[in-house]
XYZ file of C-alpha atoms in Angstrom:
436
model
C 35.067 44.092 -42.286
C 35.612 42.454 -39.186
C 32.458 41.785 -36.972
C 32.020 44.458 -34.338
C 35.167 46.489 -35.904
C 35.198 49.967 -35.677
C 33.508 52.406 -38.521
C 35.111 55.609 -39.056
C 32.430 57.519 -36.990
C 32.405 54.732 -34.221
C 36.729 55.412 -34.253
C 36.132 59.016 -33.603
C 33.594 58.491 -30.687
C 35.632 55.949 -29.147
C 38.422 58.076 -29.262
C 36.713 60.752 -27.809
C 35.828 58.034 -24.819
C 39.113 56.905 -24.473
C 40.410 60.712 -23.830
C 37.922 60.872 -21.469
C 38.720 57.890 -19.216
C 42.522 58.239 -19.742
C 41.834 61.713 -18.008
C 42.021 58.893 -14.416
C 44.176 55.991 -16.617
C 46.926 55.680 -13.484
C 44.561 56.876 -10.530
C 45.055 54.767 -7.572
C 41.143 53.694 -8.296
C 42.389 52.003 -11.710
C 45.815 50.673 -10.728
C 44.673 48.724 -7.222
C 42.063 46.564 -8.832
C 44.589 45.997 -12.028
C 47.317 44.670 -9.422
C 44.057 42.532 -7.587
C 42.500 40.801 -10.902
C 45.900 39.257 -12.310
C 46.296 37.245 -8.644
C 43.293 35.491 -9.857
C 45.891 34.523 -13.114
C 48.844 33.723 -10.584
C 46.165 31.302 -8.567
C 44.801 29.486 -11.139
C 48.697 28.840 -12.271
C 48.780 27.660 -8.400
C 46.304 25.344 -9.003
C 46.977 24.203 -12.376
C 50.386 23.227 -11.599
C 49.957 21.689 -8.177
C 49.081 17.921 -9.160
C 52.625 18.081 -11.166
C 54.279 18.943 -7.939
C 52.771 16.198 -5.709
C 51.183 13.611 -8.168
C 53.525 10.894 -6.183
C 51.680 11.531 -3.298
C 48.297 11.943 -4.478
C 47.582 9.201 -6.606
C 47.798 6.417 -3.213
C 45.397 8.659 -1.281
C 43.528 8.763 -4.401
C 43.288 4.989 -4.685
C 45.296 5.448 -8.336
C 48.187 5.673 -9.739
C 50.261 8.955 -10.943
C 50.012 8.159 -14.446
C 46.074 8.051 -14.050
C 46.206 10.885 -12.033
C 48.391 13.251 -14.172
C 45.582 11.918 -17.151
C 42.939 13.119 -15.353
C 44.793 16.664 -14.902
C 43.839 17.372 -18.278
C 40.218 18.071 -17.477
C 41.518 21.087 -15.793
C 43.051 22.662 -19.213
C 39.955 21.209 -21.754
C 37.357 22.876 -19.159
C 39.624 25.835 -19.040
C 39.741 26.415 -22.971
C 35.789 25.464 -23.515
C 34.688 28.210 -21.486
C 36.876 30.621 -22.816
C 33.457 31.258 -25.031
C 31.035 31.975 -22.522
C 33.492 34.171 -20.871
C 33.874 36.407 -22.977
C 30.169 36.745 -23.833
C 29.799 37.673 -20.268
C 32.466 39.901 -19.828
C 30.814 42.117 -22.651
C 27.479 41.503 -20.743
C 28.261 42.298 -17.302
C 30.787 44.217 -15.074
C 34.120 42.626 -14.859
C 34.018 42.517 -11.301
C 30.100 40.501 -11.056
C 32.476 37.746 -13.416
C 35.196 38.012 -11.149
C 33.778 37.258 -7.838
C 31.774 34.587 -9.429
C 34.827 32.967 -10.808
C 36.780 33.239 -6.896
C 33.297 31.484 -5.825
C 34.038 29.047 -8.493
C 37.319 28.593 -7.478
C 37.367 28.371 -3.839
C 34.274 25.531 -4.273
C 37.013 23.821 -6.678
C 39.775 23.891 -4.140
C 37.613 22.860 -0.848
C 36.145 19.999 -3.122
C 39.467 18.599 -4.536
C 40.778 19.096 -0.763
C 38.631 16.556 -0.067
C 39.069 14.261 -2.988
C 38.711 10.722 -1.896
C 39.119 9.045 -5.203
C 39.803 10.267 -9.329
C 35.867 10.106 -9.782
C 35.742 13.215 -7.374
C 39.737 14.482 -8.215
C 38.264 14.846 -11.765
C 35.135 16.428 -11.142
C 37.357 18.978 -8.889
C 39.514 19.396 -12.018
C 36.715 20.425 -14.368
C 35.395 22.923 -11.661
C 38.957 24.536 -11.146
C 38.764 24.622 -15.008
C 36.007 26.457 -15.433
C 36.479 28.247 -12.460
C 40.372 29.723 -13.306
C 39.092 30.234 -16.994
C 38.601 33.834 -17.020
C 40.814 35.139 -14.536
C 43.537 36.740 -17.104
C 40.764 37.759 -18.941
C 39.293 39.637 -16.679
C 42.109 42.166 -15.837
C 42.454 42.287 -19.652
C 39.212 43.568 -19.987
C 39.159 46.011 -17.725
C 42.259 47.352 -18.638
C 41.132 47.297 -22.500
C 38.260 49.247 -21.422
C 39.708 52.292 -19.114
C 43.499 52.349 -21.348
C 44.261 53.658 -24.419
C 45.629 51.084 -26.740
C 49.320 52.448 -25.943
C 48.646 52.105 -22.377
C 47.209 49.084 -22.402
C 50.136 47.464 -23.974
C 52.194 48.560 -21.269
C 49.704 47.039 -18.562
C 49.409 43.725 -19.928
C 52.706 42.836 -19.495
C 52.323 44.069 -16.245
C 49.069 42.024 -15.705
C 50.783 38.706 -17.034
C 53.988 39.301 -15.385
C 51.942 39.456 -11.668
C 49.862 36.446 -13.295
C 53.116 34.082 -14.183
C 54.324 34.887 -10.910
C 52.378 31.646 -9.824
C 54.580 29.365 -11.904
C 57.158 30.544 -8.864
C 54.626 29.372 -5.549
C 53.776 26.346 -7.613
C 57.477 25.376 -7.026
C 59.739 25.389 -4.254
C 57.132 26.814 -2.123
C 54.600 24.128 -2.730
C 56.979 21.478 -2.575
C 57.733 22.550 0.982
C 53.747 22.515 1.667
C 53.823 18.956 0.129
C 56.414 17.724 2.149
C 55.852 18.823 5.873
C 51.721 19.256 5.442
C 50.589 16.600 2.423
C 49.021 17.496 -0.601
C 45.699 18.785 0.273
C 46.840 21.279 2.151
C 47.960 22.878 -1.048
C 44.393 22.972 -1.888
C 43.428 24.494 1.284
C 45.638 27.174 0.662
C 44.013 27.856 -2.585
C 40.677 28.198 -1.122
C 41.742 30.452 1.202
C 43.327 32.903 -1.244
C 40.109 32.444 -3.129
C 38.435 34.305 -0.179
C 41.137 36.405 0.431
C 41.511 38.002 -3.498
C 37.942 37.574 -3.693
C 36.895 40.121 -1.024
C 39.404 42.076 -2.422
C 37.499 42.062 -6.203
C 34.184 43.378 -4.342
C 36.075 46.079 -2.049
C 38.155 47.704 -4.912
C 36.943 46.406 -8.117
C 34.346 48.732 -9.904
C 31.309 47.737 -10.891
C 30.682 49.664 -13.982
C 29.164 47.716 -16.829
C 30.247 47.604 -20.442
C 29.089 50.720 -22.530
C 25.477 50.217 -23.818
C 25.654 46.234 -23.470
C 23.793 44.515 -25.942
C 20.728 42.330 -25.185
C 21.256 39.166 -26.959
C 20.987 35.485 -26.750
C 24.307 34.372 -24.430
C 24.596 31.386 -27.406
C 24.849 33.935 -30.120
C 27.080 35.823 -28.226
C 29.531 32.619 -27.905
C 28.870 32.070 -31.748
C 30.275 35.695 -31.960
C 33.308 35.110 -30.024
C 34.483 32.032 -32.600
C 33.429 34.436 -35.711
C 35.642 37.641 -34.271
C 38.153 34.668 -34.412
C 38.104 33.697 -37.720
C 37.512 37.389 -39.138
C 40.158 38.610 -41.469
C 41.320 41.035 -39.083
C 42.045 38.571 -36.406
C 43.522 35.599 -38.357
C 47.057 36.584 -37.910
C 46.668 36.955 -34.553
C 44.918 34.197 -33.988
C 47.557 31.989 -35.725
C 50.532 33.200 -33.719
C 48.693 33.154 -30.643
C 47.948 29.306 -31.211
C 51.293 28.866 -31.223
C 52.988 31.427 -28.299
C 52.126 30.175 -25.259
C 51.862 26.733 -25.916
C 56.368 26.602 -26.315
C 56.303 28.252 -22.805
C 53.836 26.250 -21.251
C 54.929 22.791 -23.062
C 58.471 23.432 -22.522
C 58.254 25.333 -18.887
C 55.556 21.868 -17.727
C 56.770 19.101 -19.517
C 59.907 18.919 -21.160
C 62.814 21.486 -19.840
C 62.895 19.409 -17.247
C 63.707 16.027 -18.689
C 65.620 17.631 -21.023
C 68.120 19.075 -17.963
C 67.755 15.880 -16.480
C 67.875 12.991 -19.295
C 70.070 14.908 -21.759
C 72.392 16.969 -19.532
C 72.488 14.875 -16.443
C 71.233 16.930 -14.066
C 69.923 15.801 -10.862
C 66.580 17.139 -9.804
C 67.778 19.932 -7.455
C 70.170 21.514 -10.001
C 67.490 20.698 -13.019
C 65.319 22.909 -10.871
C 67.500 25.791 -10.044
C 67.569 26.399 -13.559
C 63.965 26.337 -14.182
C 63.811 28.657 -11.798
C 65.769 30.886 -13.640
C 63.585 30.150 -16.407
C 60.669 31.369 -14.627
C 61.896 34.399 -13.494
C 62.432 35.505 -17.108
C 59.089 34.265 -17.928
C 57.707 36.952 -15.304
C 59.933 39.703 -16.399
C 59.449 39.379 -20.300
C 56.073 40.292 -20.720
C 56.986 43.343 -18.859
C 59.745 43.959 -20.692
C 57.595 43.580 -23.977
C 55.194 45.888 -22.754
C 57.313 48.746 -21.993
C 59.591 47.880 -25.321
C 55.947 48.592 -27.226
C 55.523 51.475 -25.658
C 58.854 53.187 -26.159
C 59.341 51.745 -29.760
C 55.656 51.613 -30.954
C 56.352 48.484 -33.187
C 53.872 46.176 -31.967
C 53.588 43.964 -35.227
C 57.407 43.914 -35.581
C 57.957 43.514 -31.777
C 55.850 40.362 -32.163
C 56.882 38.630 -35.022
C 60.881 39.276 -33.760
C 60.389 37.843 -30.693
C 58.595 34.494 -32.202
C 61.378 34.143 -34.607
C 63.722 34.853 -31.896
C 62.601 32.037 -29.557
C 62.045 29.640 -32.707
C 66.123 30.423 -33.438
C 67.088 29.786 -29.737
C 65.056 26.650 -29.596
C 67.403 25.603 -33.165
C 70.265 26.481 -30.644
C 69.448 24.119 -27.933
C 69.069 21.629 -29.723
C 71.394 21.717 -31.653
C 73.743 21.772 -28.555
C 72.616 17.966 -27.572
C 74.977 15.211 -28.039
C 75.744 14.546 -31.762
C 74.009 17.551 -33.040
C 75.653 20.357 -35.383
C 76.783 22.718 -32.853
C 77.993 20.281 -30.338
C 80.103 18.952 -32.827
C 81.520 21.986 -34.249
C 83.155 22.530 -30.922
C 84.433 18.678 -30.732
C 82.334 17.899 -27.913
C 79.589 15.609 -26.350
C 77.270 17.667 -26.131
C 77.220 21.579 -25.156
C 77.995 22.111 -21.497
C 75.367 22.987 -19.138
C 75.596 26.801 -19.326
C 75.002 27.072 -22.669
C 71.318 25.720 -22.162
C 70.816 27.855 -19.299
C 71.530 31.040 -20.956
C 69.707 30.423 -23.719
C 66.453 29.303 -21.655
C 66.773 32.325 -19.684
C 66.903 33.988 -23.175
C 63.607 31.870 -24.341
C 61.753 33.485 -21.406
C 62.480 36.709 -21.733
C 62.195 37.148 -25.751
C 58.623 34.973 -26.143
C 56.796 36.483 -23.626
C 55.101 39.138 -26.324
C 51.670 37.931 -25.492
C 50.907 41.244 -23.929
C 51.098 42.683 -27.506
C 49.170 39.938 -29.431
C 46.160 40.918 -26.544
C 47.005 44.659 -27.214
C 46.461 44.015 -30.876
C 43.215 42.267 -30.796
C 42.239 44.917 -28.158
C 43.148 47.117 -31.557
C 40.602 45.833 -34.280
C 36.990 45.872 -32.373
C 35.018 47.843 -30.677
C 34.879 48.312 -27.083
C 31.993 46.511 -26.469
C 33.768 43.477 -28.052
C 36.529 43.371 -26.285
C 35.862 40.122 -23.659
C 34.957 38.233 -26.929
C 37.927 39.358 -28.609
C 40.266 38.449 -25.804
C 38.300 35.957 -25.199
C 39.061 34.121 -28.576
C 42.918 34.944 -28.492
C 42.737 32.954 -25.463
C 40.936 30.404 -26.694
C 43.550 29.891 -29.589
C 46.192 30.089 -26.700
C 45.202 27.413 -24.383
C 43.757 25.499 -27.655
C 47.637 25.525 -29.101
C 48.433 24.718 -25.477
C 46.899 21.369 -25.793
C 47.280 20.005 -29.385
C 51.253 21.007 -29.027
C 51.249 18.728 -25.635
C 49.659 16.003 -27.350
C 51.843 16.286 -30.433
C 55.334 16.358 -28.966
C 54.568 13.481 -26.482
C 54.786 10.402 -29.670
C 57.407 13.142 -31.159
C 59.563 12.461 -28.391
C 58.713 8.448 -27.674
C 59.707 7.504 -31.291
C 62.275 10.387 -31.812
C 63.750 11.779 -28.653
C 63.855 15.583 -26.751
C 65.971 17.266 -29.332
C 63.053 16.651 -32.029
C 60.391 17.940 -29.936
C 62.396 21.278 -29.391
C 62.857 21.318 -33.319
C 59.260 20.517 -33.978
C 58.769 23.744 -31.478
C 60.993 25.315 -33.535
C 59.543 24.478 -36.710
C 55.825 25.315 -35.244
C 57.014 28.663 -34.107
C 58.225 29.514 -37.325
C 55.258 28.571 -39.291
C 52.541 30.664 -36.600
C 54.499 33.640 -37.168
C 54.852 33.600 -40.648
C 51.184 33.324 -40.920
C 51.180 36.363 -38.425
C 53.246 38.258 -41.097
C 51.347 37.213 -43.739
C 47.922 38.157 -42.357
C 48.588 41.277 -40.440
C 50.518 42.838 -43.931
C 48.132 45.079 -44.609
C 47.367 47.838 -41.852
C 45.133 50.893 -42.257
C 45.435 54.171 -40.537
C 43.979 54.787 -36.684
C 42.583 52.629 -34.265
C 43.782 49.155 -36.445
C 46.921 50.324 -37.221
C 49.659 47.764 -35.659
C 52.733 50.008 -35.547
């Protein structure tokens, strides 16, 4: 059985818990502070994203150079997926809002110091601060909506909660580029540390500040040891296999490669290369939405999921397949497949993969309540974890092979995570774990 899963006695009390808090699930008290926590997750995309936008600019006032510079931006997303394990030992020690306000602390100390960055000894240190800092701040909304929602509900919500979240991806572009351009770089940082305060003051005005439901008294390594063993339990394997794989396409494709692709392969200049990205990135805000409320009015969570993985693996077979000399472009007798073809099917990409709000929902399914940061936690952990070793794959994939490999080797990984998700989530029992 799956550590810290539910026994039949333990599913009957929690449901009687759950009726009880669902009694004030929509209140105004509940839905302000789960529309506060996920700007935490759209600032830390702020800040993730910002040395992309203006690494030309940095890396002389730096003293460096932009390739050194965008090297040293991968502090930020190693710190980010270390601390994914104390995180969600503290979440299931303490009130979501103490973690919170501690992370904005985090955060705005992160901003002021890379602000001030006179060199890449202090731009990295900043980096591993914003890391740790921005690490919990989609799992903290998660948890307290786990916590107050019934597992129905909360499916719903964390689309909601990631949709507000990925709404980031948008400031980081345009907007930020503007900031760049008439105010320099740090201000962008500036502007970070001042939301820090702002969200922050929010947290301790309209967050509560209840604590997790007879919190257990252990040694905060043992708890972290408990967050990698919930991962590798039975119960969570599937999950933990397609999450390694989900976010990583969006995040490797969305911050690395659509863009050259637009650019290299379709001729694109910059301006129109980003108007489609754009378009990208509004899907990527509306789909997990759109997944939530599907789960909700279909209650198919495990087929929902493994669809919508298959789905995007397909549409990235499409796209490239559409590049010059590939099957489809020549089954129409041409170059390559006109512009519009790859936007659609992007747009497509954003809205069908964004099921992540289910694979939380799921976990949020197969423990207790007073696992549920550590379960999170760990899907996370796989997340950002998949983030990086699929980033570090495709980059030789694409030196020695070109972009329409790296989209099949997406493809191909895609395929593989959610056929393990099939394979390990097969067998469902009755109540709380059920999938459907």
């Amino acid at each position: 059985m799956l550590p810290g899963a539910p026994t039949a006695d333990q599913s009957e009390t929690s449901k009687v818990h759950d009726t009880r808090r669902n009694t004030t699930d929509l209140g105004t008290l509940l839905i302000v502070p789960l529309v506060i926590l996920p700007c935490g997750h759209m600032l830390s995309n702020l800040v993730r994203t910002l040395p992309a936008v203006a690494v030309d600019v940095m890396a002389p006032d730096l003293h460096s150079n932009s390739h050194d510079i965008a090297s040293l931006t991968a502090a930020y997303h190693l710190a980010f997926a270390v601390c994914q394990l104390p995180i969600g030992a503290a979440l299931d020690r303490f009130s979501v809002r103490a973690v919170a306000i501690t992370l904005f602390i985090g955060t705005l100390a992160g901003s002021i110091f890379a602000a001030l960055s006179s060199g890449p000894l202090s731009f990295l240190a900043a980096q591993i601060l914003l890391g740790v800092a921005t690490s919990g701040m989609l799992m903290c909304p998660m948890t307290l909506a786990a916590r107050r929602l019934s597992p129905v509900k909360f499916g719903l919500w964390s689309g909601i909660i990631l949709s507000l979240g990925n709404s980031g991806m948008l400031l980081s572009a345009s907007p930020l580029a503007w900031v760049v351009d008439y105010f320099g770089w740090r201000a962008g940082f500036w502007i970070a540390a001042v939301l820090s305060c702002a969200i922050g003051f929010a947290v301790m005005i309209y967050v509560p500040a209840d604590r997790p439901q007879a919190p257990k008294i252990s040694a905060p390594l043992r708890e972290m040891i408990e967050v990698v063993r919930l991962a590798a339990a039975p119960s969570l394997r599937g999950i933990i296999a397609i999450a390694f794989v989900s976010i990583a396409v969006v995040l490797v494709l969305r911050g690395l490669w659509a863009g050259p692709w637009l650019m290299d392969i379709k001729g694109l200049s910059r301006l129109d290369a980003g108007n489609i990205l754009f378009l990208f990135t509004l899907a990527l805000i509306g789909g997990p939405f759109l997944a939530g409320a599907l789960d909700r009015k279909l209650g198919r969570r495990r087929e929902l999921v493994a669809a919508s993985h298959l789905s995007a693996a397909a549409i990235l077979l499409l796209i490239a397949a559409g590049a010059p000399g590939y099957a489809i472009a020549n089954a129409f007798g041409l170059s390559q497949m006109p512009v519009r073809y790859d936007s659609v099917l992007l747009v497509t990409l954003g809205l069908v993969i964004s099921s992540q709000p289910l694979i939380f929902a799921m976990a949020r399914q197969v423990v207790t309540v007073e696992n549920t940061g550590k379960a999170l936690s760990a899907v996370n952990l796989s997340l950002f974890l998949g983030t990086a070793v699929m980033q570090s794959a495709t980059d030789p994939i694409a030196a020695k092979w070109g972009l329409p490999a790296v989209m099949l080797f997406m493809a191909a990984t895609l395929a593989v995570g959610t056929v393990a998700f099939i394979y390990f989530t097969r067998t469902t029992r009755p109540g709380p774990d059920s999938f459907s």
